[in-house]
Amino acid sequence: LAIGLTLALSAPAFGQKAGKDEARRFFNAGQKAFQAGRYLEAAKAFEEAFRLKPHPFALINAGDAWEKSGDTALAARTYQRALKLEQSGEQDRADATERLAKLTPKLGIIELQGDQSQRARVDQDEFQGGDRVYVTPGEHAVTLVDVDGAKERKVDIAAGASRTVDLSTLKPSSEKEHD
């Protein structure tokens, strides 16, 4: 019984250590890929390290890799996640803010006006009401997620511009009348 209890009590700690070790493995792989100029591979490795053990440094590194891979909108969204992250310290937020400021003039912002419980898709990525979504200049499709008959709104946005989409206007007509 004592051996079983000891094993049961140590299992969560072991799982946490295994997750931390796995996160470190992905982070190291991301650093190697980044140094070799394989930025897409690096970004995915840093994102996986973050998924396993949330830490702002993994997000900031992922943002750098997304930017170097040419996906400036995803880089900006990643820096934005670092800003919102509870574990981010003052220096982490300063780094993310500085990097985001450099990208913002190259991108557009779609403001999703609505309740946080409302989920919306901008192109293929999912967000929620209240989010500011960094996008590349051009046309983007905005629609509600999991709402039958939801309307789609096309938003054409220029670099440095911001557009607001009221998510309630995307609801089907019969659903809007019942709100």
mmCIF file with all atom_site columns, C-alpha atoms in Angstrom:
data_model
loop_
_atom_site.group_PDB
_atom_site.id
_atom_site.type_symbol
_atom_site.label_atom_id
_atom_site.label_alt_id
_atom_site.label_comp_id
_atom_site.label_asym_id
_atom_site.label_entity_id
_atom_site.label_seq_id
_atom_site.pdbx_PDB_ins_code
_atom_site.Cartn_x
_atom_site.Cartn_y
_atom_site.Cartn_z
_atom_site.occupancy
_atom_site.B_iso_or_equiv
_atom_site.pdbx_formal_charge
_atom_site.auth_seq_id
_atom_site.auth_comp_id
_atom_site.auth_asym_id
_atom_site.auth_atom_id
_atom_site.pdbx_PDB_model_num
ATOM 1   C CA . LEU A 1 1   ? 0.000   0.000  0.000   1.00 0.00 ? 1   LEU A CA 1
ATOM 2   C CA . ALA A 1 2   ? 2.812   2.438  0.855   1.00 0.00 ? 2   ALA A CA 1
ATOM 3   C CA . ILE A 1 3   ? 4.535   1.741  -2.481  1.00 0.00 ? 3   ILE A CA 1
ATOM 4   C CA . GLY A 1 4   ? 1.263   2.244  -4.394  1.00 0.00 ? 4   GLY A CA 1
ATOM 5   C CA . LEU A 1 5   ? 0.562   5.489  -2.523  1.00 0.00 ? 5   LEU A CA 1
ATOM 6   C CA . THR A 1 6   ? 4.080   6.761  -3.193  1.00 0.00 ? 6   THR A CA 1
ATOM 7   C CA . LEU A 1 7   ? 3.717   5.986  -6.898  1.00 0.00 ? 7   LEU A CA 1
ATOM 8   C CA . ALA A 1 8   ? 0.285   7.628  -7.043  1.00 0.00 ? 8   ALA A CA 1
ATOM 9   C CA . LEU A 1 9   ? 1.564   10.777 -5.358  1.00 0.00 ? 9   LEU A CA 1
ATOM 10  C CA . SER A 1 10  ? 4.638   10.998 -7.551  1.00 0.00 ? 10  SER A CA 1
ATOM 11  C CA . ALA A 1 11  ? 2.746   10.451 -10.832 1.00 0.00 ? 11  ALA A CA 1
ATOM 12  C CA . PRO A 1 12  ? 1.579   14.088 -11.224 1.00 0.00 ? 12  PRO A CA 1
ATOM 13  C CA . ALA A 1 13  ? 5.046   15.392 -10.433 1.00 0.00 ? 13  ALA A CA 1
ATOM 14  C CA . PHE A 1 14  ? 6.529   12.951 -12.908 1.00 0.00 ? 14  PHE A CA 1
ATOM 15  C CA . GLY A 1 15  ? 3.972   14.047 -15.519 1.00 0.00 ? 15  GLY A CA 1
ATOM 16  C CA . GLN A 1 16  ? 4.835   17.701 -14.921 1.00 0.00 ? 16  GLN A CA 1
ATOM 17  C CA . LYS A 1 17  ? 8.559   16.975 -15.236 1.00 0.00 ? 17  LYS A CA 1
ATOM 18  C CA . ALA A 1 18  ? 7.970   14.945 -18.404 1.00 0.00 ? 18  ALA A CA 1
ATOM 19  C CA . GLY A 1 19  ? 5.933   17.839 -19.864 1.00 0.00 ? 19  GLY A CA 1
ATOM 20  C CA . LYS A 1 20  ? 8.657   20.310 -18.921 1.00 0.00 ? 20  LYS A CA 1
ATOM 21  C CA . ASP A 1 21  ? 11.345  18.078 -20.461 1.00 0.00 ? 21  ASP A CA 1
ATOM 22  C CA . GLU A 1 22  ? 9.267   17.666 -23.616 1.00 0.00 ? 22  GLU A CA 1
ATOM 23  C CA . ALA A 1 23  ? 8.725   21.441 -23.795 1.00 0.00 ? 23  ALA A CA 1
ATOM 24  C CA . ARG A 1 24  ? 12.478  21.979 -23.417 1.00 0.00 ? 24  ARG A CA 1
ATOM 25  C CA . ARG A 1 25  ? 13.097  19.466 -26.214 1.00 0.00 ? 25  ARG A CA 1
ATOM 26  C CA . PHE A 1 26  ? 10.770  21.358 -28.573 1.00 0.00 ? 26  PHE A CA 1
ATOM 27  C CA . PHE A 1 27  ? 12.233  24.716 -27.537 1.00 0.00 ? 27  PHE A CA 1
ATOM 28  C CA . ASN A 1 28  ? 15.778  23.487 -28.257 1.00 0.00 ? 28  ASN A CA 1
ATOM 29  C CA . ALA A 1 29  ? 14.624  22.081 -31.606 1.00 0.00 ? 29  ALA A CA 1
ATOM 30  C CA . GLY A 1 30  ? 13.095  25.480 -32.378 1.00 0.00 ? 30  GLY A CA 1
ATOM 31  C CA . GLN A 1 31  ? 16.364  27.244 -31.597 1.00 0.00 ? 31  GLN A CA 1
ATOM 32  C CA . LYS A 1 32  ? 18.316  24.875 -33.862 1.00 0.00 ? 32  LYS A CA 1
ATOM 33  C CA . ALA A 1 33  ? 15.817  25.285 -36.706 1.00 0.00 ? 33  ALA A CA 1
ATOM 34  C CA . PHE A 1 34  ? 15.860  29.080 -36.290 1.00 0.00 ? 34  PHE A CA 1
ATOM 35  C CA . GLN A 1 35  ? 19.673  29.201 -36.393 1.00 0.00 ? 35  GLN A CA 1
ATOM 36  C CA . ALA A 1 36  ? 19.586  27.048 -39.550 1.00 0.00 ? 36  ALA A CA 1
ATOM 37  C CA . GLY A 1 37  ? 17.117  29.434 -41.217 1.00 0.00 ? 37  GLY A CA 1
ATOM 38  C CA . ARG A 1 38  ? 14.199  26.961 -41.089 1.00 0.00 ? 38  ARG A CA 1
ATOM 39  C CA . TYR A 1 39  ? 11.834  29.551 -39.650 1.00 0.00 ? 39  TYR A CA 1
ATOM 40  C CA . LEU A 1 40  ? 8.521   27.781 -40.240 1.00 0.00 ? 40  LEU A CA 1
ATOM 41  C CA . GLU A 1 41  ? 9.844   24.659 -38.511 1.00 0.00 ? 41  GLU A CA 1
ATOM 42  C CA . ALA A 1 42  ? 11.199  26.835 -35.688 1.00 0.00 ? 42  ALA A CA 1
ATOM 43  C CA . ALA A 1 43  ? 7.880   28.638 -35.203 1.00 0.00 ? 43  ALA A CA 1
ATOM 44  C CA . LYS A 1 44  ? 5.973   25.359 -34.957 1.00 0.00 ? 44  LYS A CA 1
ATOM 45  C CA . ALA A 1 45  ? 8.495   23.955 -32.466 1.00 0.00 ? 45  ALA A CA 1
ATOM 46  C CA . PHE A 1 46  ? 8.299   27.083 -30.276 1.00 0.00 ? 46  PHE A CA 1
ATOM 47  C CA . GLU A 1 47  ? 4.481   26.957 -30.410 1.00 0.00 ? 47  GLU A CA 1
ATOM 48  C CA . GLU A 1 48  ? 4.552   23.302 -29.320 1.00 0.00 ? 48  GLU A CA 1
ATOM 49  C CA . ALA A 1 49  ? 6.955   24.135 -26.475 1.00 0.00 ? 49  ALA A CA 1
ATOM 50  C CA . PHE A 1 50  ? 4.496   26.829 -25.396 1.00 0.00 ? 50  PHE A CA 1
ATOM 51  C CA . ARG A 1 51  ? 1.539   24.429 -25.604 1.00 0.00 ? 51  ARG A CA 1
ATOM 52  C CA . LEU A 1 52  ? 3.358   21.978 -23.331 1.00 0.00 ? 52  LEU A CA 1
ATOM 53  C CA . LYS A 1 53  ? 4.623   24.589 -20.861 1.00 0.00 ? 53  LYS A CA 1
ATOM 54  C CA . PRO A 1 54  ? 3.224   28.102 -21.342 1.00 0.00 ? 54  PRO A CA 1
ATOM 55  C CA . HIS A 1 55  ? 6.004   30.651 -21.093 1.00 0.00 ? 55  HIS A CA 1
ATOM 56  C CA . PRO A 1 56  ? 6.287   34.082 -22.757 1.00 0.00 ? 56  PRO A CA 1
ATOM 57  C CA . PHE A 1 57  ? 9.804   33.401 -24.047 1.00 0.00 ? 57  PHE A CA 1
ATOM 58  C CA . ALA A 1 58  ? 8.486   30.554 -26.231 1.00 0.00 ? 58  ALA A CA 1
ATOM 59  C CA . LEU A 1 59  ? 5.811   32.878 -27.679 1.00 0.00 ? 59  LEU A CA 1
ATOM 60  C CA . ILE A 1 60  ? 8.253   35.696 -28.380 1.00 0.00 ? 60  ILE A CA 1
ATOM 61  C CA . ASN A 1 61  ? 10.589  33.251 -30.112 1.00 0.00 ? 61  ASN A CA 1
ATOM 62  C CA . ALA A 1 62  ? 7.648   31.847 -32.088 1.00 0.00 ? 62  ALA A CA 1
ATOM 63  C CA . GLY A 1 63  ? 6.710   35.395 -33.116 1.00 0.00 ? 63  GLY A CA 1
ATOM 64  C CA . ASP A 1 64  ? 10.248  36.042 -34.333 1.00 0.00 ? 64  ASP A CA 1
ATOM 65  C CA . ALA A 1 65  ? 10.189  32.821 -36.334 1.00 0.00 ? 65  ALA A CA 1
ATOM 66  C CA . TRP A 1 66  ? 6.741   33.544 -37.841 1.00 0.00 ? 66  TRP A CA 1
ATOM 67  C CA . GLU A 1 67  ? 7.993   36.996 -38.845 1.00 0.00 ? 67  GLU A CA 1
ATOM 68  C CA . LYS A 1 68  ? 11.162  35.592 -40.454 1.00 0.00 ? 68  LYS A CA 1
ATOM 69  C CA . SER A 1 69  ? 9.043   32.966 -42.253 1.00 0.00 ? 69  SER A CA 1
ATOM 70  C CA . GLY A 1 70  ? 7.080   35.818 -43.843 1.00 0.00 ? 70  GLY A CA 1
ATOM 71  C CA . ASP A 1 71  ? 3.854   35.466 -41.853 1.00 0.00 ? 71  ASP A CA 1
ATOM 72  C CA . THR A 1 72  ? 3.806   38.912 -40.243 1.00 0.00 ? 72  THR A CA 1
ATOM 73  C CA . ALA A 1 73  ? 0.124   38.677 -39.258 1.00 0.00 ? 73  ALA A CA 1
ATOM 74  C CA . LEU A 1 74  ? 0.707   35.459 -37.321 1.00 0.00 ? 74  LEU A CA 1
ATOM 75  C CA . ALA A 1 75  ? 3.829   36.992 -35.776 1.00 0.00 ? 75  ALA A CA 1
ATOM 76  C CA . ALA A 1 76  ? 1.758   39.971 -34.583 1.00 0.00 ? 76  ALA A CA 1
ATOM 77  C CA . ARG A 1 77  ? -0.950  37.688 -33.160 1.00 0.00 ? 77  ARG A CA 1
ATOM 78  C CA . THR A 1 78  ? 1.732   35.694 -31.340 1.00 0.00 ? 78  THR A CA 1
ATOM 79  C CA . TYR A 1 79  ? 3.228   38.834 -29.775 1.00 0.00 ? 79  TYR A CA 1
ATOM 80  C CA . GLN A 1 80  ? -0.312  39.830 -28.819 1.00 0.00 ? 80  GLN A CA 1
ATOM 81  C CA . ARG A 1 81  ? -0.745  36.476 -27.034 1.00 0.00 ? 81  ARG A CA 1
ATOM 82  C CA . ALA A 1 82  ? 2.495   37.138 -25.112 1.00 0.00 ? 82  ALA A CA 1
ATOM 83  C CA . LEU A 1 83  ? 1.072   40.482 -23.960 1.00 0.00 ? 83  LEU A CA 1
ATOM 84  C CA . LYS A 1 84  ? -2.083  38.807 -22.623 1.00 0.00 ? 84  LYS A CA 1
ATOM 85  C CA . LEU A 1 85  ? -0.252  35.908 -20.987 1.00 0.00 ? 85  LEU A CA 1
ATOM 86  C CA . GLU A 1 86  ? -0.534  35.913 -17.207 1.00 0.00 ? 86  GLU A CA 1
ATOM 87  C CA . GLN A 1 87  ? 3.057   34.621 -16.840 1.00 0.00 ? 87  GLN A CA 1
ATOM 88  C CA . SER A 1 88  ? 4.494   37.534 -18.836 1.00 0.00 ? 88  SER A CA 1
ATOM 89  C CA . GLY A 1 89  ? 6.626   39.882 -16.808 1.00 0.00 ? 89  GLY A CA 1
ATOM 90  C CA . GLU A 1 90  ? 7.336   43.534 -17.446 1.00 0.00 ? 90  GLU A CA 1
ATOM 91  C CA . GLN A 1 91  ? 10.322  42.794 -19.732 1.00 0.00 ? 91  GLN A CA 1
ATOM 92  C CA . ASP A 1 92  ? 8.352   40.159 -21.689 1.00 0.00 ? 92  ASP A CA 1
ATOM 93  C CA . ARG A 1 93  ? 5.551   42.653 -22.278 1.00 0.00 ? 93  ARG A CA 1
ATOM 94  C CA . ALA A 1 94  ? 8.039   45.364 -23.265 1.00 0.00 ? 94  ALA A CA 1
ATOM 95  C CA . ASP A 1 95  ? 9.680   43.004 -25.805 1.00 0.00 ? 95  ASP A CA 1
ATOM 96  C CA . ALA A 1 96  ? 6.325   41.920 -27.248 1.00 0.00 ? 96  ALA A CA 1
ATOM 97  C CA . THR A 1 97  ? 5.072   45.525 -27.412 1.00 0.00 ? 97  THR A CA 1
ATOM 98  C CA . GLU A 1 98  ? 8.210   46.697 -29.220 1.00 0.00 ? 98  GLU A CA 1
ATOM 99  C CA . ARG A 1 99  ? 8.044   43.867 -31.773 1.00 0.00 ? 99  ARG A CA 1
ATOM 100 C CA . LEU A 1 100 ? 4.319   44.366 -32.307 1.00 0.00 ? 100 LEU A CA 1
ATOM 101 C CA . ALA A 1 101 ? 4.820   48.106 -32.862 1.00 0.00 ? 101 ALA A CA 1
ATOM 102 C CA . LYS A 1 102 ? 7.270   47.376 -35.694 1.00 0.00 ? 102 LYS A CA 1
ATOM 103 C CA . LEU A 1 103 ? 4.769   45.097 -37.467 1.00 0.00 ? 103 LEU A CA 1
ATOM 104 C CA . THR A 1 104 ? 1.572   47.098 -36.955 1.00 0.00 ? 104 THR A CA 1
ATOM 105 C CA . PRO A 1 105 ? 2.136   49.612 -39.806 1.00 0.00 ? 105 PRO A CA 1
ATOM 106 C CA . LYS A 1 106 ? 2.477   46.683 -42.259 1.00 0.00 ? 106 LYS A CA 1
ATOM 107 C CA . LEU A 1 107 ? -0.806  45.060 -41.178 1.00 0.00 ? 107 LEU A CA 1
ATOM 108 C CA . GLY A 1 108 ? -4.480  45.779 -40.851 1.00 0.00 ? 108 GLY A CA 1
ATOM 109 C CA . ILE A 1 109 ? -6.568  45.199 -37.742 1.00 0.00 ? 109 ILE A CA 1
ATOM 110 C CA . ILE A 1 110 ? -10.055 43.730 -37.687 1.00 0.00 ? 110 ILE A CA 1
ATOM 111 C CA . GLU A 1 111 ? -11.836 44.544 -34.429 1.00 0.00 ? 111 GLU A CA 1
ATOM 112 C CA . LEU A 1 112 ? -14.421 41.886 -33.614 1.00 0.00 ? 112 LEU A CA 1
ATOM 113 C CA . GLN A 1 113 ? -17.136 43.738 -31.730 1.00 0.00 ? 113 GLN A CA 1
ATOM 114 C CA . GLY A 1 114 ? -19.240 41.469 -29.582 1.00 0.00 ? 114 GLY A CA 1
ATOM 115 C CA . ASP A 1 115 ? -19.426 39.348 -26.475 1.00 0.00 ? 115 ASP A CA 1
ATOM 116 C CA . GLN A 1 116 ? -16.436 37.109 -25.658 1.00 0.00 ? 116 GLN A CA 1
ATOM 117 C CA . SER A 1 117 ? -18.735 34.095 -25.853 1.00 0.00 ? 117 SER A CA 1
ATOM 118 C CA . GLN A 1 118 ? -19.222 34.758 -29.579 1.00 0.00 ? 118 GLN A CA 1
ATOM 119 C CA . ARG A 1 119 ? -16.743 32.831 -31.696 1.00 0.00 ? 119 ARG A CA 1
ATOM 120 C CA . ALA A 1 120 ? -15.860 34.097 -35.145 1.00 0.00 ? 120 ALA A CA 1
ATOM 121 C CA . ARG A 1 121 ? -13.604 32.977 -37.943 1.00 0.00 ? 121 ARG A CA 1
ATOM 122 C CA . VAL A 1 122 ? -11.402 35.421 -39.819 1.00 0.00 ? 122 VAL A CA 1
ATOM 123 C CA . ASP A 1 123 ? -10.417 33.511 -42.921 1.00 0.00 ? 123 ASP A CA 1
ATOM 124 C CA . GLN A 1 124 ? -9.434  30.117 -41.445 1.00 0.00 ? 124 GLN A CA 1
ATOM 125 C CA . ASP A 1 125 ? -8.489  31.189 -37.905 1.00 0.00 ? 125 ASP A CA 1
ATOM 126 C CA . GLU A 1 126 ? -10.864 31.305 -34.950 1.00 0.00 ? 126 GLU A CA 1
ATOM 127 C CA . PHE A 1 127 ? -11.236 34.235 -32.538 1.00 0.00 ? 127 PHE A CA 1
ATOM 128 C CA . GLN A 1 128 ? -13.819 35.597 -30.123 1.00 0.00 ? 128 GLN A CA 1
ATOM 129 C CA . GLY A 1 129 ? -15.789 38.778 -29.654 1.00 0.00 ? 129 GLY A CA 1
ATOM 130 C CA . GLY A 1 130 ? -13.626 41.623 -28.398 1.00 0.00 ? 130 GLY A CA 1
ATOM 131 C CA . ASP A 1 131 ? -10.480 40.387 -30.165 1.00 0.00 ? 131 ASP A CA 1
ATOM 132 C CA . ARG A 1 132 ? -8.249  42.605 -32.285 1.00 0.00 ? 132 ARG A CA 1
ATOM 133 C CA . VAL A 1 133 ? -7.112  40.468 -35.207 1.00 0.00 ? 133 VAL A CA 1
ATOM 134 C CA . TYR A 1 134 ? -3.959  41.415 -37.108 1.00 0.00 ? 134 TYR A CA 1
ATOM 135 C CA . VAL A 1 135 ? -4.263  40.576 -40.810 1.00 0.00 ? 135 VAL A CA 1
ATOM 136 C CA . THR A 1 136 ? -2.281  41.149 -43.975 1.00 0.00 ? 136 THR A CA 1
ATOM 137 C CA . PRO A 1 137 ? -3.626  43.922 -46.211 1.00 0.00 ? 137 PRO A CA 1
ATOM 138 C CA . GLY A 1 138 ? -6.341  42.706 -48.578 1.00 0.00 ? 138 GLY A CA 1
ATOM 139 C CA . GLU A 1 139 ? -9.733  41.062 -48.396 1.00 0.00 ? 139 GLU A CA 1
ATOM 140 C CA . HIS A 1 140 ? -10.715 38.827 -45.486 1.00 0.00 ? 140 HIS A CA 1
ATOM 141 C CA . ALA A 1 141 ? -13.842 36.797 -44.742 1.00 0.00 ? 141 ALA A CA 1
ATOM 142 C CA . VAL A 1 142 ? -15.428 37.070 -41.296 1.00 0.00 ? 142 VAL A CA 1
ATOM 143 C CA . THR A 1 143 ? -18.154 34.670 -40.180 1.00 0.00 ? 143 THR A CA 1
ATOM 144 C CA . LEU A 1 144 ? -19.567 33.249 -36.966 1.00 0.00 ? 144 LEU A CA 1
ATOM 145 C CA . VAL A 1 145 ? -18.488 29.783 -35.847 1.00 0.00 ? 145 VAL A CA 1
ATOM 146 C CA . ASP A 1 146 ? -21.098 27.061 -35.300 1.00 0.00 ? 146 ASP A CA 1
ATOM 147 C CA . VAL A 1 147 ? -24.065 29.276 -36.194 1.00 0.00 ? 147 VAL A CA 1
ATOM 148 C CA . ASP A 1 148 ? -26.249 27.756 -38.930 1.00 0.00 ? 148 ASP A CA 1
ATOM 149 C CA . GLY A 1 149 ? -27.128 30.316 -41.577 1.00 0.00 ? 149 GLY A CA 1
ATOM 150 C CA . ALA A 1 150 ? -24.571 32.859 -40.344 1.00 0.00 ? 150 ALA A CA 1
ATOM 151 C CA . LYS A 1 151 ? -23.732 35.566 -42.813 1.00 0.00 ? 151 LYS A CA 1
ATOM 152 C CA . GLU A 1 152 ? -20.232 36.156 -44.104 1.00 0.00 ? 152 GLU A CA 1
ATOM 153 C CA . ARG A 1 153 ? -18.779 39.626 -44.252 1.00 0.00 ? 153 ARG A CA 1
ATOM 154 C CA . LYS A 1 154 ? -15.936 40.497 -46.596 1.00 0.00 ? 154 LYS A CA 1
ATOM 155 C CA . VAL A 1 155 ? -13.582 43.080 -45.147 1.00 0.00 ? 155 VAL A CA 1
ATOM 156 C CA . ASP A 1 156 ? -11.062 44.824 -47.378 1.00 0.00 ? 156 ASP A CA 1
ATOM 157 C CA . ILE A 1 157 ? -8.336  46.383 -45.298 1.00 0.00 ? 157 ILE A CA 1
ATOM 158 C CA . ALA A 1 158 ? -5.218  48.404 -46.046 1.00 0.00 ? 158 ALA A CA 1
ATOM 159 C CA . ALA A 1 159 ? -1.909  48.390 -44.172 1.00 0.00 ? 159 ALA A CA 1
ATOM 160 C CA . GLY A 1 160 ? -2.142  50.535 -41.059 1.00 0.00 ? 160 GLY A CA 1
ATOM 161 C CA . ALA A 1 161 ? -5.947  50.589 -41.164 1.00 0.00 ? 161 ALA A CA 1
ATOM 162 C CA . SER A 1 162 ? -8.456  49.251 -38.677 1.00 0.00 ? 162 SER A CA 1
ATOM 163 C CA . ARG A 1 163 ? -12.003 48.016 -39.388 1.00 0.00 ? 163 ARG A CA 1
ATOM 164 C CA . THR A 1 164 ? -14.702 46.953 -36.939 1.00 0.00 ? 164 THR A CA 1
ATOM 165 C CA . VAL A 1 165 ? -17.051 44.043 -37.546 1.00 0.00 ? 165 VAL A CA 1
ATOM 166 C CA . ASP A 1 166 ? -20.121 43.888 -35.305 1.00 0.00 ? 166 ASP A CA 1
ATOM 167 C CA . LEU A 1 167 ? -20.586 40.144 -34.866 1.00 0.00 ? 167 LEU A CA 1
ATOM 168 C CA . SER A 1 168 ? -24.311 40.533 -34.158 1.00 0.00 ? 168 SER A CA 1
ATOM 169 C CA . THR A 1 169 ? -24.786 41.636 -37.797 1.00 0.00 ? 169 THR A CA 1
ATOM 170 C CA . LEU A 1 170 ? -23.586 38.195 -38.933 1.00 0.00 ? 170 LEU A CA 1
ATOM 171 C CA . LYS A 1 171 ? -26.355 36.293 -37.138 1.00 0.00 ? 171 LYS A CA 1
ATOM 172 C CA . PRO A 1 172 ? -29.164 34.864 -39.278 1.00 0.00 ? 172 PRO A CA 1
ATOM 173 C CA . SER A 1 173 ? -32.170 37.221 -39.473 1.00 0.00 ? 173 SER A CA 1
ATOM 174 C CA . SER A 1 174 ? -34.456 34.992 -37.364 1.00 0.00 ? 174 SER A CA 1
ATOM 175 C CA . GLU A 1 175 ? -31.819 34.745 -34.587 1.00 0.00 ? 175 GLU A CA 1
ATOM 176 C CA . LYS A 1 176 ? -31.278 38.531 -34.502 1.00 0.00 ? 176 LYS A CA 1
ATOM 177 C CA . GLU A 1 177 ? -35.021 39.066 -33.925 1.00 0.00 ? 177 GLU A CA 1
ATOM 178 C CA . HIS A 1 178 ? -34.980 36.807 -30.831 1.00 0.00 ? 178 HIS A CA 1
ATOM 179 C CA . ASP A 1 179 ? -32.054 38.592 -29.098 1.00 0.00 ? 179 ASP A CA 1
#
